[in-house]
Structures are given as C-alpha cells and as structure tokens.
Short mmCIF file of C-alpha atoms and ligand atoms in Angstrom, two decimals:
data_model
loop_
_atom_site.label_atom_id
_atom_site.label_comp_id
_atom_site.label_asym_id
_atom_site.label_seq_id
_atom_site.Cartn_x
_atom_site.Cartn_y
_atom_site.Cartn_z
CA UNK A 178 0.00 0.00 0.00
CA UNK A 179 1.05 4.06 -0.69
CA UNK A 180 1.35 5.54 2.74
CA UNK A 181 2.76 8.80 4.40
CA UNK A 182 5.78 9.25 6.23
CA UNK A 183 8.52 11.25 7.70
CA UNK A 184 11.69 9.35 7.64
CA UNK A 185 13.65 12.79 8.85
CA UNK A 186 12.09 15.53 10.96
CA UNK A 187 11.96 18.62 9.20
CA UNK A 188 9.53 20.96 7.16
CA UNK A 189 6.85 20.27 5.09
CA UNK A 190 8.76 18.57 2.22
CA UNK A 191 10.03 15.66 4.70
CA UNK A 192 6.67 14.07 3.87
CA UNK A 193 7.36 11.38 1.60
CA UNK A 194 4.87 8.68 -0.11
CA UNK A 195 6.16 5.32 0.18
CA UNK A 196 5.39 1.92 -0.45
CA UNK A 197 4.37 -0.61 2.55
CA UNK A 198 3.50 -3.71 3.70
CA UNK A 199 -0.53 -3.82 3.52
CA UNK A 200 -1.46 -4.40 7.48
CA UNK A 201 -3.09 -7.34 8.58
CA UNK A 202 -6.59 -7.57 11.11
CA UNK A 203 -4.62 -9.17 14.32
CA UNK A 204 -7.46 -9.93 17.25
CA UNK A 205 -10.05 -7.50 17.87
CA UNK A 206 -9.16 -5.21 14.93
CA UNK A 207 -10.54 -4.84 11.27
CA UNK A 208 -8.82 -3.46 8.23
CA UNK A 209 -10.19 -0.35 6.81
CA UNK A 210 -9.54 0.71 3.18
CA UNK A 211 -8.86 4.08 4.01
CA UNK A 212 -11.34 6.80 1.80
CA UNK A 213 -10.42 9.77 3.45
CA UNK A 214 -8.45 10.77 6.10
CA UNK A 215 -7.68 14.90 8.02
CA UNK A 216 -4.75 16.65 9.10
CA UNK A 217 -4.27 17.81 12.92
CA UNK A 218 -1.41 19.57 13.96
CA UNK A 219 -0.29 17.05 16.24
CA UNK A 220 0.89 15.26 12.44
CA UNK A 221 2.92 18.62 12.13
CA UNK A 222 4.42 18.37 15.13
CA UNK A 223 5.16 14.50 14.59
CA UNK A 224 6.72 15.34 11.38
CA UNK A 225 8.84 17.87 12.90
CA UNK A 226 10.11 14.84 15.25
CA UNK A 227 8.42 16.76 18.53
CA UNK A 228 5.39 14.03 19.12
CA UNK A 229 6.40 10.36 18.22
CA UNK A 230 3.33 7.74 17.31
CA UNK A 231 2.67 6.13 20.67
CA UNK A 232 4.71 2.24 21.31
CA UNK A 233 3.96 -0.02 18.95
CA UNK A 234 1.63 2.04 16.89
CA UNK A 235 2.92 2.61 12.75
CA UNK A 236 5.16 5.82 11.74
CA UNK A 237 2.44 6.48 9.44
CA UNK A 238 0.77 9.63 10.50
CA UNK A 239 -2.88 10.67 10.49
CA UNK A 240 -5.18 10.19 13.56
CA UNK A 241 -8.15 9.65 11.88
CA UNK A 242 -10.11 8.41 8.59
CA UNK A 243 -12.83 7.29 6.69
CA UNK A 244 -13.49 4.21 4.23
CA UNK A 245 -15.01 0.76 4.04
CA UNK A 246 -13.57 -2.55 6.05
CA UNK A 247 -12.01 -5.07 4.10
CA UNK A 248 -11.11 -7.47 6.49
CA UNK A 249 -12.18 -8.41 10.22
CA UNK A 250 -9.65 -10.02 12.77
CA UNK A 251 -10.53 -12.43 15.06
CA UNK A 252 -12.79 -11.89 18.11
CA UNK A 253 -14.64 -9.30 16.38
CA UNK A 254 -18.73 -8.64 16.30
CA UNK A 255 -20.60 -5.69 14.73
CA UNK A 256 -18.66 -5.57 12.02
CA UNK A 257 -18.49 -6.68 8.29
CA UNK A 258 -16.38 -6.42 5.10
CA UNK A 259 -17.97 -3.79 3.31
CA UNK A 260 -19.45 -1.49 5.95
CA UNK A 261 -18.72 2.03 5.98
CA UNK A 262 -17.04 3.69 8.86
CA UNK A 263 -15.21 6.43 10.21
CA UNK A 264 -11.97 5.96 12.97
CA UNK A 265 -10.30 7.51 15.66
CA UNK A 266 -6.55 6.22 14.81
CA UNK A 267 -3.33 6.33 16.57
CA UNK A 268 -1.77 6.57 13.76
CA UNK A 269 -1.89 5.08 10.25
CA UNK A 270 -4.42 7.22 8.37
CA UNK A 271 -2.45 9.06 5.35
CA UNK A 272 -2.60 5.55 3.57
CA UNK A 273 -4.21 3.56 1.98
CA UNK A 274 -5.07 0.71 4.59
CA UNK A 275 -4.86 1.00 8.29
CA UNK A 276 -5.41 -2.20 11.27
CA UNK A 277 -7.68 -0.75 13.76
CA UNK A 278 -9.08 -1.97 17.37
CA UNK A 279 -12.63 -2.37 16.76
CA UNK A 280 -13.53 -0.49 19.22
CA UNK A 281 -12.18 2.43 17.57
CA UNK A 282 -14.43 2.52 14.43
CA UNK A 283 -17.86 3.98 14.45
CA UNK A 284 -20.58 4.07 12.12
CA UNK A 285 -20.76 6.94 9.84
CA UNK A 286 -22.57 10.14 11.58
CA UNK A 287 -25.95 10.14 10.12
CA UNK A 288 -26.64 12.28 7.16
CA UNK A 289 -22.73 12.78 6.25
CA UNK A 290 -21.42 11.62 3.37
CA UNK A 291 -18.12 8.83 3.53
CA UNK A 292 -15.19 11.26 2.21
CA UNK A 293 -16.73 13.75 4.61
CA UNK A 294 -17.15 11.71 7.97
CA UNK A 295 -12.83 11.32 7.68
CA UNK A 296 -12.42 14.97 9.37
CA UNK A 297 -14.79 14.08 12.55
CA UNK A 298 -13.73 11.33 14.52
CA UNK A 299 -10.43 13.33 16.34
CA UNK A 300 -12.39 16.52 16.75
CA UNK A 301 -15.34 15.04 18.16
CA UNK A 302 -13.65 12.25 20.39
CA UNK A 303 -11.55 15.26 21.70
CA UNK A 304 -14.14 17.65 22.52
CA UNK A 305 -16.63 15.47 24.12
CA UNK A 306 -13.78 13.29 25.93
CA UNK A 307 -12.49 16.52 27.24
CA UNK A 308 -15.03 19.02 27.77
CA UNK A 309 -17.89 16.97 28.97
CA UNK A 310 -16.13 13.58 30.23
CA UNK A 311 -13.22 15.33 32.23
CA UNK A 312 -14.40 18.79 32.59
CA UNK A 313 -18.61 18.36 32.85
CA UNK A 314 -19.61 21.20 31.19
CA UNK A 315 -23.14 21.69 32.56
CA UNK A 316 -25.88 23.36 30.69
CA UNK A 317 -25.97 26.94 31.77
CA UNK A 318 -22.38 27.27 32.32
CA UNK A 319 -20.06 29.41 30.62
CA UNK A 320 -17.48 27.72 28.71
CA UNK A 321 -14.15 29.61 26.86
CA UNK A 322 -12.48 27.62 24.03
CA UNK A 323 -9.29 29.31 22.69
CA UNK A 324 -9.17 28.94 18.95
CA UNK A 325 -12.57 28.99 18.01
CA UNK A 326 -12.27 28.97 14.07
CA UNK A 327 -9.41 25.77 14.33
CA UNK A 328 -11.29 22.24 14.09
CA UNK A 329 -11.30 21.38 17.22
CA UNK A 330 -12.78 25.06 18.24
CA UNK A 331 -15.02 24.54 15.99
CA UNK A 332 -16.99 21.30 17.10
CA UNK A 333 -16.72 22.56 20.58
CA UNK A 334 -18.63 25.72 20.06
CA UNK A 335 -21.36 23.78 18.40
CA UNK A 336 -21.34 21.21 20.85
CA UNK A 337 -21.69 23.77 23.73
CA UNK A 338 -24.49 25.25 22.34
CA UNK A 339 -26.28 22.77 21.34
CA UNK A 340 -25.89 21.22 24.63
CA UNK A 341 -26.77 24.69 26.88
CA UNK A 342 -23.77 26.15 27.51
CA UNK A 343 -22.75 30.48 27.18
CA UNK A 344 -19.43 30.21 24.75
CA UNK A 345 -16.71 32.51 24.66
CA UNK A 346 -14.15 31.66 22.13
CA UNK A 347 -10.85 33.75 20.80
CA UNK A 348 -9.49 33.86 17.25
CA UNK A 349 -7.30 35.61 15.13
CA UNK A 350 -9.07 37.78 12.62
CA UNK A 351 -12.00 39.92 12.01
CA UNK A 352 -13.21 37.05 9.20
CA UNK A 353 -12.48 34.37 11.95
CA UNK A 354 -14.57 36.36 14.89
CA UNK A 355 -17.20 36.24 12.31
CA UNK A 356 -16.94 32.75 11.57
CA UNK A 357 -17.15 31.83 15.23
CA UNK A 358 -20.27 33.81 15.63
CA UNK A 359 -21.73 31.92 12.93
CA UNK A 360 -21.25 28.86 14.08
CA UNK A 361 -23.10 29.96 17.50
CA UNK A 362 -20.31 31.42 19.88
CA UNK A 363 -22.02 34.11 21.84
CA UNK A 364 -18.83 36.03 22.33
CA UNK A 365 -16.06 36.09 20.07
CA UNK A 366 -12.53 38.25 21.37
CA UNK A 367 -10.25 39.15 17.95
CA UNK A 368 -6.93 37.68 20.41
CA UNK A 369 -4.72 40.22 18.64
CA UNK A 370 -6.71 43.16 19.15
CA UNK A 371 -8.19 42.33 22.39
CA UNK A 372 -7.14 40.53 26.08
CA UNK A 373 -9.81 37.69 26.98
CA UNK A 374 -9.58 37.88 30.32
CA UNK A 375 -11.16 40.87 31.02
CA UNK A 376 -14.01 40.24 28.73
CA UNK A 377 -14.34 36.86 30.50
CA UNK A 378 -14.42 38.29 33.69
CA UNK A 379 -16.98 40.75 32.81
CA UNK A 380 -19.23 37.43 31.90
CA UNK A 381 -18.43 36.41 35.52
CA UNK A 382 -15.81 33.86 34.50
CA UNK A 383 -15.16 30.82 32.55
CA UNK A 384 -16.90 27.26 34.12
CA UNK A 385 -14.64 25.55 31.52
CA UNK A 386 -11.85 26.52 29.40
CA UNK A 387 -10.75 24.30 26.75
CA UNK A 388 -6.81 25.38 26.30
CA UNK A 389 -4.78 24.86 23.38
CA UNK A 390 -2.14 27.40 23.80
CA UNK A 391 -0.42 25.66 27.18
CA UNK A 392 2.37 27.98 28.78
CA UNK A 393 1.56 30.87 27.17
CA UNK A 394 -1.97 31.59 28.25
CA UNK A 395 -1.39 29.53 31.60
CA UNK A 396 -1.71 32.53 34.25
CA UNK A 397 -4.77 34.10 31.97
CA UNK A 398 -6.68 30.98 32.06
CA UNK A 399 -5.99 30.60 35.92
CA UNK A 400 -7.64 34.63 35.78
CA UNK A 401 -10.10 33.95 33.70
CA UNK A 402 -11.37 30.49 35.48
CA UNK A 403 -14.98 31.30 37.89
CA UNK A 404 -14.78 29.52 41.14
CA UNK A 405 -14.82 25.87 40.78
CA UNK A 406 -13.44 26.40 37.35
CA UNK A 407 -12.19 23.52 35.05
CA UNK A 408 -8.91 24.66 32.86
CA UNK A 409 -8.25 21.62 30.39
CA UNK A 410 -5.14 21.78 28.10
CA UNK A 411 -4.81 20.07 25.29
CA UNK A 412 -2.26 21.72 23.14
CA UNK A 413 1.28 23.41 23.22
CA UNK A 414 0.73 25.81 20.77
CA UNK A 415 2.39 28.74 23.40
CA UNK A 416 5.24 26.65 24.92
CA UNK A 417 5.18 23.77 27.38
CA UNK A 418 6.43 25.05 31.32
CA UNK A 419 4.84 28.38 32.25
CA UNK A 420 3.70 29.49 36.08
CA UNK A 421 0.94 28.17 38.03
CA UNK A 422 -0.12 31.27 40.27
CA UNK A 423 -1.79 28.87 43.02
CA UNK A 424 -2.62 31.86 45.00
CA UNK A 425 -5.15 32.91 42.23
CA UNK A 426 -6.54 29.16 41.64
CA UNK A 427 -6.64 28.51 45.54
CA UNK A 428 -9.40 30.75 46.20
CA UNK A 429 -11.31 29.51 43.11
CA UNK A 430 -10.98 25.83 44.50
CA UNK A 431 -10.06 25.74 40.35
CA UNK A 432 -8.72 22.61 38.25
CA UNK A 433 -5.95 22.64 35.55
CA UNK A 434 -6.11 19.43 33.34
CA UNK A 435 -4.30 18.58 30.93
CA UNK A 436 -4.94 15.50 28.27
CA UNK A 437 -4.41 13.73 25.40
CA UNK A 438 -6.26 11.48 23.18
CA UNK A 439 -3.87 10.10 21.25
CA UNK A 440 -1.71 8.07 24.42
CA UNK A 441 -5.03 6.57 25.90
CA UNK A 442 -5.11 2.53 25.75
CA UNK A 443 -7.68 1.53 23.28
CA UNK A 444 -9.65 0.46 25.81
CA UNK A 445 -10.24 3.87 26.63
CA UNK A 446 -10.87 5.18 23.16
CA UNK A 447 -13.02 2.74 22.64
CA UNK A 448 -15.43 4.65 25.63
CA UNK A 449 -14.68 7.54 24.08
CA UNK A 450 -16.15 6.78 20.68
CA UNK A 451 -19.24 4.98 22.19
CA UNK A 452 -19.93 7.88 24.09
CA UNK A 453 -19.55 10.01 20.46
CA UNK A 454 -21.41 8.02 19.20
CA UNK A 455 -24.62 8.24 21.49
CA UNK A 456 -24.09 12.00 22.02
CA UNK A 457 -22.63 13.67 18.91
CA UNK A 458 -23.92 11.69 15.89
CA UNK A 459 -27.61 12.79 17.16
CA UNK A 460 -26.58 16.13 17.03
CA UNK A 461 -24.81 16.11 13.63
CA UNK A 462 -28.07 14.19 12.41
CA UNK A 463 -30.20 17.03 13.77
CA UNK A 464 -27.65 19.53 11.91
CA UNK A 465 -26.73 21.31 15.17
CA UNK A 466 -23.34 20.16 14.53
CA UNK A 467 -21.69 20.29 11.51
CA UNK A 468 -17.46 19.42 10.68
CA UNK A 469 -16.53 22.12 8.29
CA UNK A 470 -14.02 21.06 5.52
CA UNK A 471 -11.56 23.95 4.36
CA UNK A 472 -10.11 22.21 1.37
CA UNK A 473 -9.85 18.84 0.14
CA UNK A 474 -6.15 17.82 -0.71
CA UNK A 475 -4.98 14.66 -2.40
CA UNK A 476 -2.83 12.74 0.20
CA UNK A 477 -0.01 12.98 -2.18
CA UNK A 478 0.35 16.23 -1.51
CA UNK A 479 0.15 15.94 2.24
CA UNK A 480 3.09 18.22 2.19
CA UNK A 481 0.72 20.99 1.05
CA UNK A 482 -1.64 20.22 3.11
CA UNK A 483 0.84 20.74 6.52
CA UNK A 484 1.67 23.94 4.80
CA UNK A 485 -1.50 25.28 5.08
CA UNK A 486 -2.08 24.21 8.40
CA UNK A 487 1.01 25.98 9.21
CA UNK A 488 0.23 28.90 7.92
CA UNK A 489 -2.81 29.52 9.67
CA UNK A 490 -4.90 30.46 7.24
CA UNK A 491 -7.46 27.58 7.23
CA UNK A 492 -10.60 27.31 9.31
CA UNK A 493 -12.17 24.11 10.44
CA UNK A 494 -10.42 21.14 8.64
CA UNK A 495 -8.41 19.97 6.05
CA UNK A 496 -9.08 16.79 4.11
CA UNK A 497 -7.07 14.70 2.83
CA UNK A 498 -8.50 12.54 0.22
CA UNK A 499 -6.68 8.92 -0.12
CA UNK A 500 -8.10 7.61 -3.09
CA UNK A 501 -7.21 10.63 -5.42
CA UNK A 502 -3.47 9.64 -5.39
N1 NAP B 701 -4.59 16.73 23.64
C1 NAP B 701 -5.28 16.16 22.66
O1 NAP B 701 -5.71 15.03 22.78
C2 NAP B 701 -5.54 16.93 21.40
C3 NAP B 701 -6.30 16.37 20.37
C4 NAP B 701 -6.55 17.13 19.22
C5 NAP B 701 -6.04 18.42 19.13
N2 NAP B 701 -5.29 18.91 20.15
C6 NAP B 701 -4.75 20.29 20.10
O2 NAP B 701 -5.82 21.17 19.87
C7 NAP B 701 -5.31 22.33 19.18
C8 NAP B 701 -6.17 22.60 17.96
O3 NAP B 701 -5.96 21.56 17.03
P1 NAP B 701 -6.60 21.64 15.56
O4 NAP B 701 -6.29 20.34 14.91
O5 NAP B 701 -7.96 22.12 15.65
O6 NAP B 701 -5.63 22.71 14.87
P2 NAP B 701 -5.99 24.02 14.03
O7 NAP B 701 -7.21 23.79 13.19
O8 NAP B 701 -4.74 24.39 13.31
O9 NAP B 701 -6.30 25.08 15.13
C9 NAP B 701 -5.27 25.80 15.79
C10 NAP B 701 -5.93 26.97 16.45
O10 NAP B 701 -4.99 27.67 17.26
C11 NAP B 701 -5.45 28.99 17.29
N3 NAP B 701 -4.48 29.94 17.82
C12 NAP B 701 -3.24 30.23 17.34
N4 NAP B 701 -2.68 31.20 18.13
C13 NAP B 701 -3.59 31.52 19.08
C14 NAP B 701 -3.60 32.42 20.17
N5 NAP B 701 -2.56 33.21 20.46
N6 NAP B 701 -4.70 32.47 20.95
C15 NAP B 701 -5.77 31.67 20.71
N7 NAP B 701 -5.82 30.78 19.71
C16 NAP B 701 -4.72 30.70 18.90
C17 NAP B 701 -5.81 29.28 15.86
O11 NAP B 701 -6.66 30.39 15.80
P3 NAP B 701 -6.68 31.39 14.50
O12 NAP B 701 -6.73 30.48 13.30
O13 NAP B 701 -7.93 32.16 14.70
O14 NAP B 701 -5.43 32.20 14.56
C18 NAP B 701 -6.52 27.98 15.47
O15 NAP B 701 -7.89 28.07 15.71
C19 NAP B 701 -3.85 22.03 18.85
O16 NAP B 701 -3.05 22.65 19.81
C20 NAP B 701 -3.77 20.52 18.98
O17 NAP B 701 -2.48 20.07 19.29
C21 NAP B 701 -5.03 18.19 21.26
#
C-alpha cells in the first residue's frame, strides 16, 4: 500500500509517499480501506520529530479516517467487510489501509457523506472526551475555548451550544470572529486586538476553558477560570512550562487538566467513541453540529496540506482525500 511518512524531521517537504506492507486484522481489529483521512497539527508536530506515534503504533501519520472494512480479525462482532465507517486512529491514516481496534471505528454520523465523515472522529472524540467527560460542562455554564475557528474550536462551540452552555471563544481575525459567531459562539474576542480575560471576567468567568495554547496563556486561564473552574489543556501551541499562580486558583478551588487522546489505551478510546457516538452523531443528524471542511487535498500532496495548516490560514479542517493519489 502508498502511505505517508517522515523518515527525517523537518519541514513540510520531509513528507514522503512510500510503499508498505498492507497491514493485517490481528485480534479484535478490522482493516479499513482508508477513503479519506484529516490533518491535525499534532501530524505537524510528529513530522517535525516533537510528538512520536505512541509504542507499537505505525510511523504512518494521520489520527483519523474514513473508508469501508475489508477485512475483520478475530474476536470481532458488529462488524463486516464492506461497511462504511469512520476511525479515531493512533496513527496510520495518510494511507491507503490501516489495522484498527474495533472499538475504535464507528458508524458513519448520520446524514454525512463517507469522504466527509474522515475529518470528525479526532475533533469530536476530543471535545466530548475533554469538555464533557473530564471537565462536565453543565448546561448553563459558561465555557471559553481558545481557537474557536481551528477544528477542534469549531466542534466545541457547536457542541456547547447545542448542549446549553454560554461560549466565549478567541481567534485571530475579524473574518475568523465572524466565523465563530456563525457557528453559534455568543462572544467572540479578535486575540490580537483584544485581552480575553477581562471580557471573561466581565461574563463572571469561565466554568470551563478548553486550552490549546499551554504555557503561554497559563496565568490568563488561571484569571479567567470562575470559582470551581475547570482549565483543560490540550495543546502546546504557546510553549510547554509556564507558572501556576496557586494563589489565584486557591481561592477559586479551580482545576488545571491537561490530556491527550492520542496516548489513551484503546480500551479507553473505545469509551470515548461509544460515548460520540450516542451524544454527537444525534446532534450532527439534527444539523446542530456540523465538521466544516476547508479544502480537500490529495494525500499525495500531504506536504501541502501541513503547509496550510502551518500557515494559519485555514478554518475548520483539512481533508485529505486517499483515493485521489
Ligand atoms: N490533547 C489532545 O488530545 C488533542 C487532540 C486534538 C487536538 N489537540 C490540540 O488542539 C489544538 C487545535 O488543534 P486543531 O487540529 O484544531 O488545529 P488548528 O485547526 O490548526 O487550530 C489551531 C488553532 O490555534 C489557534 N491559535 C493560534 N494562536 C492563538 C492564540 N494566540 N490564541 C488563541 N488561539 C490561537 C488558531 O486560531 P486562529 O486560526 O484564529 O489564529 C486555530 O484556531 C492544537 O493545539 C492541537 O495540538 C489536542
């Protein structure tokens, strides 16, 4: 099979296509023949050599995909060769096939289409895993999610609303403030024109904060955060030791959380996506919630693809179609 690699860290251009061994179903897994699959920056920073695939898990990156199961291991009910799914991967997706714990795929959300359904399994398994399973956002709360036009920040305001919550989100541009509005936010801060906190604190305070900036916004958060606040980080984006002003968070009797998806034992992902399962794909069905693709890309030109991530310029995701070549 053609797959994805980065044999040396670097740029954008150490993405290579190479040719592979097609994986086998070992117990408890299926083979997918992969449709579609997304980029998410933690790809970039794998390919830059900062975030190796967890032990025993491929060098092939891409966290997630789409396509149809041509092969089911041993051990394994619900599924059949043929059946169309989507996957939350450890790695493996920018290829053609990818081996998968069962309890990994899900059925396609209803009413999206198969190409389509590649860019929602790591958004959705990491906003509901982290805003509702660790941090129990609660209808009526206030929840701030930094990055509000990104894919992740996308989902998650929809999610929020649809579920109760006030959102406050941040972004970089008067187009991307707009954006975030539009998908339901009822506050959007421009974070190079204007400082969150205070416009937080006017709102009485974040209940949650889904964090994807790490040591940069660290002490802002802890400001920002009502009492009994939740902080989760998920992302590095600002640097990875800042300084944890206890005497702020003390008084708040506050949390600061921080997760990832990708490490979890399959076991765990495999709660993860049931949960998606029962709670998001109802809401995409109802159209409350709604993955928005930025451009499509050919995975053969996954080096394109991790420029425009890089570059910022992109809101929600971007595709990467595997069957194109
Ligand atoms: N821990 C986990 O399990 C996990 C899982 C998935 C993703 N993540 C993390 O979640 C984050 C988002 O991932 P993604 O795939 O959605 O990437 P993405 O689409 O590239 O989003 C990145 C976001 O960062 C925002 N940003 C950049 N500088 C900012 C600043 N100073 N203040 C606030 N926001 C800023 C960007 O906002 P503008 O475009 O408006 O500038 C953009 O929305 C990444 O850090 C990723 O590593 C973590």
């Amino acid at each position: 099979m053609r797959a994805v690699i980065a044999p040396d860290p670097g740029g954008p251009e150490a993405l290579i296509v190479t040719e592979l061994p097609d994986p086998e179903a070992g117990p408890g897994e299926v083979v997918i023949d992969i449709v579609a699959s997304a980029v998410n920056r933690a790809d970039t920073q794998q390919r830059q050599g900062f975030y190796p695939p967890p032990k025993g898990a491929s060098d092939v990156l891409g966290l997630e995909c789409s396509g149809r199961i041509s092969e089911v291991g041993a051990g394994v009910t619900g599924w059949s060769v043929g059946d169309e799914v989507c996957a939350l991967l450890a790695a493996g997706g920018y290829a053609e096939k990818v081996a998968v714990p069962a309890g990994q795929v899900m059925a396609l959300p209803p009413g999206v289409d198969l190409v389509t359904a590649a860019v929602i399994p790591e958004v959705a398994c990491t906003v509901w895993s982290n805003v509702f399973m660790v941090a129990n956002l609660q209808p009526g709360e206030t929840l701030l999610v930094h990055g509000g036009a990104g894919g992740i920040g996308n989902v998650a305001i929809q999610l929020a609303k649809a579920l109760g919550a006030r959102v406050v989100t941040t972004a970089g541009s008067a187009e991307k403030v707009e954006l975030c509005q539009s998908l339901g936010a009822d506050v959007a801060v421009n974070y190079q024109l204007e400082d969150f906190v205070e416009v937080v604190k006017e709102l009485g305070g974040a209940d949650v904060i889904l964090d994807n900036m790490g040591a940069k916004y660290l002490g802002r958060n802890v400001s920002a955060l009502a009492t009994q606040g939740r902080l989760v980080v998920i992302g590095m984006q600002g640097g990875t030791k800042g300084e944890l002003d206890l005497g702020t968070l003390l008084p708040k009797r506050g949390a600061v959380i921080a997760t990832t998806l990708r490490g979890r034992p399959p076991e765990e992902k495999a709660a993860i996506c049931a949960a998606v399962v029962e709670h998001v794909w109802p809401l995409i069905g109802e159209g409350k919630v709604k993955a928005f693709v930025h451009e499509q890309i050919p995975f053969g030109e996954a080096p394109r693809a991790h420029e425009l991530m890089e570059s910022g310029s992109h809101s929600g995701k971007i595709l990467l179609s595997v069957d194109a070549g």
